[in-house]
């Protein structure tokens, strides 16, 4: 079951394409450090204690234009793996943690892979240097994905 909420609808030209016409996309990843309730577990993820400052530092490493060749699932059909991350953020509100990525586009499973790598850094299981090596396509340190629960396409900007 998928819920979609529309805030605004406007007429577009016949050649408009919802996916390829977007200039920016914003993904939000939601998790808690306490186990989610039975009512939440399908919609948010769970991570044990972590260092929020390290998480923010790891997320900032992704900002800018990079070749994300080591941050996507195989089977991605695209002419380039270069993407530009305009902004990242980590916010905590009322026991819920939100990670935001704003970019010109994303590869298959890229957001989940970036969340997992950033959380590995935040839990001191991977260094920021190793994250930079992977982002520079020098060496793969992780290929794991964050759980799908908690990942949302929050906004498309045309």
PDB file of C-alpha atoms in Angstrom:
ATOM      1  CA  UNK A   1       0.000   0.000   0.000  1.00  0.00           C
ATOM      2  CA  UNK A   2       1.465   3.349  -1.058  1.00  0.00           C
ATOM      3  CA  UNK A   3       0.143   6.752  -0.087  1.00  0.00           C
ATOM      4  CA  UNK A   4       0.736   9.799  -2.245  1.00  0.00           C
ATOM      5  CA  UNK A   5      -0.201  13.310  -1.220  1.00  0.00           C
ATOM      6  CA  UNK A   6      -0.549  16.120  -3.752  1.00  0.00           C
ATOM      7  CA  UNK A   7      -0.118  19.690  -2.558  1.00  0.00           C
ATOM      8  CA  UNK A   8      -0.449  21.364  -5.931  1.00  0.00           C
ATOM      9  CA  UNK A   9      -1.526  20.400  -9.452  1.00  0.00           C
ATOM     10  CA  UNK A  10      -0.922  22.524 -12.523  1.00  0.00           C
ATOM     11  CA  UNK A  11      -1.314  21.980 -16.267  1.00  0.00           C
ATOM     12  CA  UNK A  12       1.824  21.092 -18.231  1.00  0.00           C
ATOM     13  CA  UNK A  13       2.763  20.748 -21.886  1.00  0.00           C
ATOM     14  CA  UNK A  14       2.243  17.454 -23.704  1.00  0.00           C
ATOM     15  CA  UNK A  15       5.979  16.754 -23.735  1.00  0.00           C
ATOM     16  CA  UNK A  16       6.279  17.055 -19.927  1.00  0.00           C
ATOM     17  CA  UNK A  17       7.921  14.054 -18.252  1.00  0.00           C
ATOM     18  CA  UNK A  18       7.554  13.757 -14.461  1.00  0.00           C
ATOM     19  CA  UNK A  19      10.838  11.898 -14.001  1.00  0.00           C
ATOM     20  CA  UNK A  20      13.118  13.546 -16.541  1.00  0.00           C
ATOM     21  CA  UNK A  21      11.713  17.070 -16.133  1.00  0.00           C
ATOM     22  CA  UNK A  22      12.646  17.382 -12.465  1.00  0.00           C
ATOM     23  CA  UNK A  23      15.525  19.748 -11.643  1.00  0.00           C
ATOM     24  CA  UNK A  24      15.899  18.611  -8.031  1.00  0.00           C
ATOM     25  CA  UNK A  25      14.724  15.724  -5.899  1.00  0.00           C
ATOM     26  CA  UNK A  26      14.642  15.549  -2.123  1.00  0.00           C
ATOM     27  CA  UNK A  27      14.747  12.234  -0.296  1.00  0.00           C
ATOM     28  CA  UNK A  28      14.059  11.869   3.410  1.00  0.00           C
ATOM     29  CA  UNK A  29      15.167   8.911   5.522  1.00  0.00           C
ATOM     30  CA  UNK A  30      13.477   8.470   8.923  1.00  0.00           C
ATOM     31  CA  UNK A  31      14.754   6.370  11.828  1.00  0.00           C
ATOM     32  CA  UNK A  32      14.721   6.087  15.603  1.00  0.00           C
ATOM     33  CA  UNK A  33      17.299   4.900  18.136  1.00  0.00           C
ATOM     34  CA  UNK A  34      14.570   3.150  20.144  1.00  0.00           C
ATOM     35  CA  UNK A  35      12.802   0.228  18.507  1.00  0.00           C
ATOM     36  CA  UNK A  36       9.835   1.513  16.504  1.00  0.00           C
ATOM     37  CA  UNK A  37       6.414   0.520  17.739  1.00  0.00           C
ATOM     38  CA  UNK A  38       4.447  -2.132  15.900  1.00  0.00           C
ATOM     39  CA  UNK A  39       2.578   0.728  14.203  1.00  0.00           C
ATOM     40  CA  UNK A  40       5.804   2.432  13.041  1.00  0.00           C
ATOM     41  CA  UNK A  41       8.013  -0.489  12.030  1.00  0.00           C
ATOM     42  CA  UNK A  42       6.824  -0.564   8.412  1.00  0.00           C
ATOM     43  CA  UNK A  43       7.500   3.160   7.977  1.00  0.00           C
ATOM     44  CA  UNK A  44      10.728   3.992   9.817  1.00  0.00           C
ATOM     45  CA  UNK A  45      14.061   2.309  10.476  1.00  0.00           C
ATOM     46  CA  UNK A  46      15.950   1.557  13.641  1.00  0.00           C
ATOM     47  CA  UNK A  47      19.587   2.292  14.436  1.00  0.00           C
ATOM     48  CA  UNK A  48      21.233   1.925  17.805  1.00  0.00           C
ATOM     49  CA  UNK A  49      23.237   4.725  19.379  1.00  0.00           C
ATOM     50  CA  UNK A  50      25.450   6.765  17.065  1.00  0.00           C
ATOM     51  CA  UNK A  51      27.464   9.986  17.039  1.00  0.00           C
ATOM     52  CA  UNK A  52      25.318  12.759  15.468  1.00  0.00           C
ATOM     53  CA  UNK A  53      28.372  14.946  14.762  1.00  0.00           C
ATOM     54  CA  UNK A  54      30.060  12.135  12.835  1.00  0.00           C
ATOM     55  CA  UNK A  55      26.825  11.531  10.927  1.00  0.00           C
ATOM     56  CA  UNK A  56      26.668  15.195   9.893  1.00  0.00           C
ATOM     57  CA  UNK A  57      30.346  15.132   8.830  1.00  0.00           C
ATOM     58  CA  UNK A  58      29.780  11.967   6.785  1.00  0.00           C
ATOM     59  CA  UNK A  59      26.719  13.446   5.078  1.00  0.00           C
ATOM     60  CA  UNK A  60      28.609  16.636   4.165  1.00  0.00           C
ATOM     61  CA  UNK A  61      31.212  14.522   2.337  1.00  0.00           C
ATOM     62  CA  UNK A  62      28.514  13.601  -0.209  1.00  0.00           C
ATOM     63  CA  UNK A  63      27.784  17.244  -1.070  1.00  0.00           C
ATOM     64  CA  UNK A  64      29.017  18.436  -4.446  1.00  0.00           C
ATOM     65  CA  UNK A  65      29.415  16.811  -7.859  1.00  0.00           C
ATOM     66  CA  UNK A  66      30.777  13.265  -7.665  1.00  0.00           C
ATOM     67  CA  UNK A  67      30.910  10.016  -9.601  1.00  0.00           C
ATOM     68  CA  UNK A  68      28.666   7.749  -7.510  1.00  0.00           C
ATOM     69  CA  UNK A  69      29.820   4.611  -9.326  1.00  0.00           C
ATOM     70  CA  UNK A  70      30.517   2.894  -5.967  1.00  0.00           C
ATOM     71  CA  UNK A  71      27.147   3.994  -4.529  1.00  0.00           C
ATOM     72  CA  UNK A  72      24.509   2.226  -6.590  1.00  0.00           C
ATOM     73  CA  UNK A  73      23.144  -1.237  -7.228  1.00  0.00           C
ATOM     74  CA  UNK A  74      24.204  -3.069 -10.336  1.00  0.00           C
ATOM     75  CA  UNK A  75      21.640  -3.008 -13.084  1.00  0.00           C
ATOM     76  CA  UNK A  76      21.431   0.777 -13.088  1.00  0.00           C
ATOM     77  CA  UNK A  77      20.833   1.859 -16.672  1.00  0.00           C
ATOM     78  CA  UNK A  78      22.132   5.396 -17.129  1.00  0.00           C
ATOM     79  CA  UNK A  79      24.518   7.275 -19.371  1.00  0.00           C
ATOM     80  CA  UNK A  80      26.516   8.583 -16.396  1.00  0.00           C
ATOM     81  CA  UNK A  81      26.943   7.863 -12.682  1.00  0.00           C
ATOM     82  CA  UNK A  82      27.858  11.485 -11.952  1.00  0.00           C
ATOM     83  CA  UNK A  83      25.316  13.259  -9.749  1.00  0.00           C
ATOM     84  CA  UNK A  84      25.341  16.513  -7.802  1.00  0.00           C
ATOM     85  CA  UNK A  85      24.213  16.531  -4.184  1.00  0.00           C
ATOM     86  CA  UNK A  86      23.176  20.100  -3.402  1.00  0.00           C
ATOM     87  CA  UNK A  87      22.436  19.644   0.274  1.00  0.00           C
ATOM     88  CA  UNK A  88      22.451  17.059   3.052  1.00  0.00           C
ATOM     89  CA  UNK A  89      21.089  17.378   6.560  1.00  0.00           C
ATOM     90  CA  UNK A  90      20.422  15.451   9.750  1.00  0.00           C
ATOM     91  CA  UNK A  91      17.652  16.672  12.059  1.00  0.00           C
ATOM     92  CA  UNK A  92      16.346  15.136  15.297  1.00  0.00           C
ATOM     93  CA  UNK A  93      12.799  15.919  16.441  1.00  0.00           C
ATOM     94  CA  UNK A  94      10.907  14.259  19.284  1.00  0.00           C
ATOM     95  CA  UNK A  95      12.961  11.072  19.140  1.00  0.00           C
ATOM     96  CA  UNK A  96      12.774  10.782  15.342  1.00  0.00           C
ATOM     97  CA  UNK A  97      15.849  11.305  13.165  1.00  0.00           C
ATOM     98  CA  UNK A  98      15.585  12.639   9.621  1.00  0.00           C
ATOM     99  CA  UNK A  99      18.318  12.509   6.987  1.00  0.00           C
ATOM    100  CA  UNK A 100      17.776  14.658   3.895  1.00  0.00           C
ATOM    101  CA  UNK A 101      19.451  14.537   0.489  1.00  0.00           C
ATOM    102  CA  UNK A 102      18.730  17.128  -2.192  1.00  0.00           C
ATOM    103  CA  UNK A 103      20.227  16.420  -5.624  1.00  0.00           C
ATOM    104  CA  UNK A 104      19.772  16.722  -9.356  1.00  0.00           C
ATOM    105  CA  UNK A 105      19.121  12.968  -9.486  1.00  0.00           C
ATOM    106  CA  UNK A 106      19.881   9.642  -7.854  1.00  0.00           C
ATOM    107  CA  UNK A 107      21.004   6.225  -9.031  1.00  0.00           C
ATOM    108  CA  UNK A 108      19.282   2.959  -8.127  1.00  0.00           C
ATOM    109  CA  UNK A 109      19.591   2.438  -4.332  1.00  0.00           C
ATOM    110  CA  UNK A 110      22.047   5.350  -4.058  1.00  0.00           C
ATOM    111  CA  UNK A 111      20.257   6.993  -1.120  1.00  0.00           C
ATOM    112  CA  UNK A 112      20.041   3.764   0.889  1.00  0.00           C
ATOM    113  CA  UNK A 113      23.727   3.069   0.225  1.00  0.00           C
ATOM    114  CA  UNK A 114      24.732   6.604   1.274  1.00  0.00           C
ATOM    115  CA  UNK A 115      22.636   6.356   4.461  1.00  0.00           C
ATOM    116  CA  UNK A 116      24.238   3.032   5.367  1.00  0.00           C
ATOM    117  CA  UNK A 117      27.776   4.343   4.746  1.00  0.00           C
ATOM    118  CA  UNK A 118      27.102   7.533   6.745  1.00  0.00           C
ATOM    119  CA  UNK A 119      25.660   5.501   9.624  1.00  0.00           C
ATOM    120  CA  UNK A 120      28.722   3.211   9.579  1.00  0.00           C
ATOM    121  CA  UNK A 121      30.847   6.331  10.051  1.00  0.00           C
ATOM    122  CA  UNK A 122      28.517   7.617  12.783  1.00  0.00           C
ATOM    123  CA  UNK A 123      28.932   4.306  14.647  1.00  0.00           C
ATOM    124  CA  UNK A 124      32.747   4.297  14.178  1.00  0.00           C
ATOM    125  CA  UNK A 125      32.565   1.192  11.972  1.00  0.00           C
ATOM    126  CA  UNK A 126      34.004   3.055   8.972  1.00  0.00           C
ATOM    127  CA  UNK A 127      36.226   6.126   8.914  1.00  0.00           C
ATOM    128  CA  UNK A 128      35.452   9.383   7.142  1.00  0.00           C
ATOM    129  CA  UNK A 129      38.631   8.741   5.132  1.00  0.00           C
ATOM    130  CA  UNK A 130      37.293   5.390   3.952  1.00  0.00           C
ATOM    131  CA  UNK A 131      34.027   7.077   2.968  1.00  0.00           C
ATOM    132  CA  UNK A 132      36.009   9.611   0.922  1.00  0.00           C
ATOM    133  CA  UNK A 133      38.006   6.796  -0.739  1.00  0.00           C
ATOM    134  CA  UNK A 134      34.776   5.092  -1.780  1.00  0.00           C
ATOM    135  CA  UNK A 135      33.256   8.342  -3.035  1.00  0.00           C
ATOM    136  CA  UNK A 136      36.407   8.933  -5.127  1.00  0.00           C
ATOM    137  CA  UNK A 137      35.955   5.394  -6.566  1.00  0.00           C
ATOM    138  CA  UNK A 138      39.338   4.332  -5.148  1.00  0.00           C
ATOM    139  CA  UNK A 139      38.183   1.442  -2.942  1.00  0.00           C
ATOM    140  CA  UNK A 140      34.843  -0.092  -1.947  1.00  0.00           C
ATOM    141  CA  UNK A 141      34.494  -0.335   1.824  1.00  0.00           C
ATOM    142  CA  UNK A 142      30.780  -1.188   1.904  1.00  0.00           C
ATOM    143  CA  UNK A 143      28.028  -2.168  -0.492  1.00  0.00           C
ATOM    144  CA  UNK A 144      25.297  -2.594   2.100  1.00  0.00           C
ATOM    145  CA  UNK A 145      21.980  -0.790   1.932  1.00  0.00           C
ATOM    146  CA  UNK A 146      20.083   0.909   4.726  1.00  0.00           C
ATOM    147  CA  UNK A 147      16.708  -0.769   5.338  1.00  0.00           C
ATOM    148  CA  UNK A 148      13.964   0.379   2.952  1.00  0.00           C
ATOM    149  CA  UNK A 149      11.629   1.296   5.820  1.00  0.00           C
ATOM    150  CA  UNK A 150      11.992   5.013   6.347  1.00  0.00           C
ATOM    151  CA  UNK A 151      12.977   6.063   2.815  1.00  0.00           C
ATOM    152  CA  UNK A 152      10.676   8.614   1.195  1.00  0.00           C
ATOM    153  CA  UNK A 153      10.787  10.714  -1.942  1.00  0.00           C
ATOM    154  CA  UNK A 154       9.843  13.939  -0.160  1.00  0.00           C
ATOM    155  CA  UNK A 155       9.758  16.463  -2.983  1.00  0.00           C
ATOM    156  CA  UNK A 156      10.310  16.995  -6.706  1.00  0.00           C
ATOM    157  CA  UNK A 157      11.295  20.463  -7.887  1.00  0.00           C
ATOM    158  CA  UNK A 158      10.588  21.306 -11.541  1.00  0.00           C
TER     159      UNK A 158
END
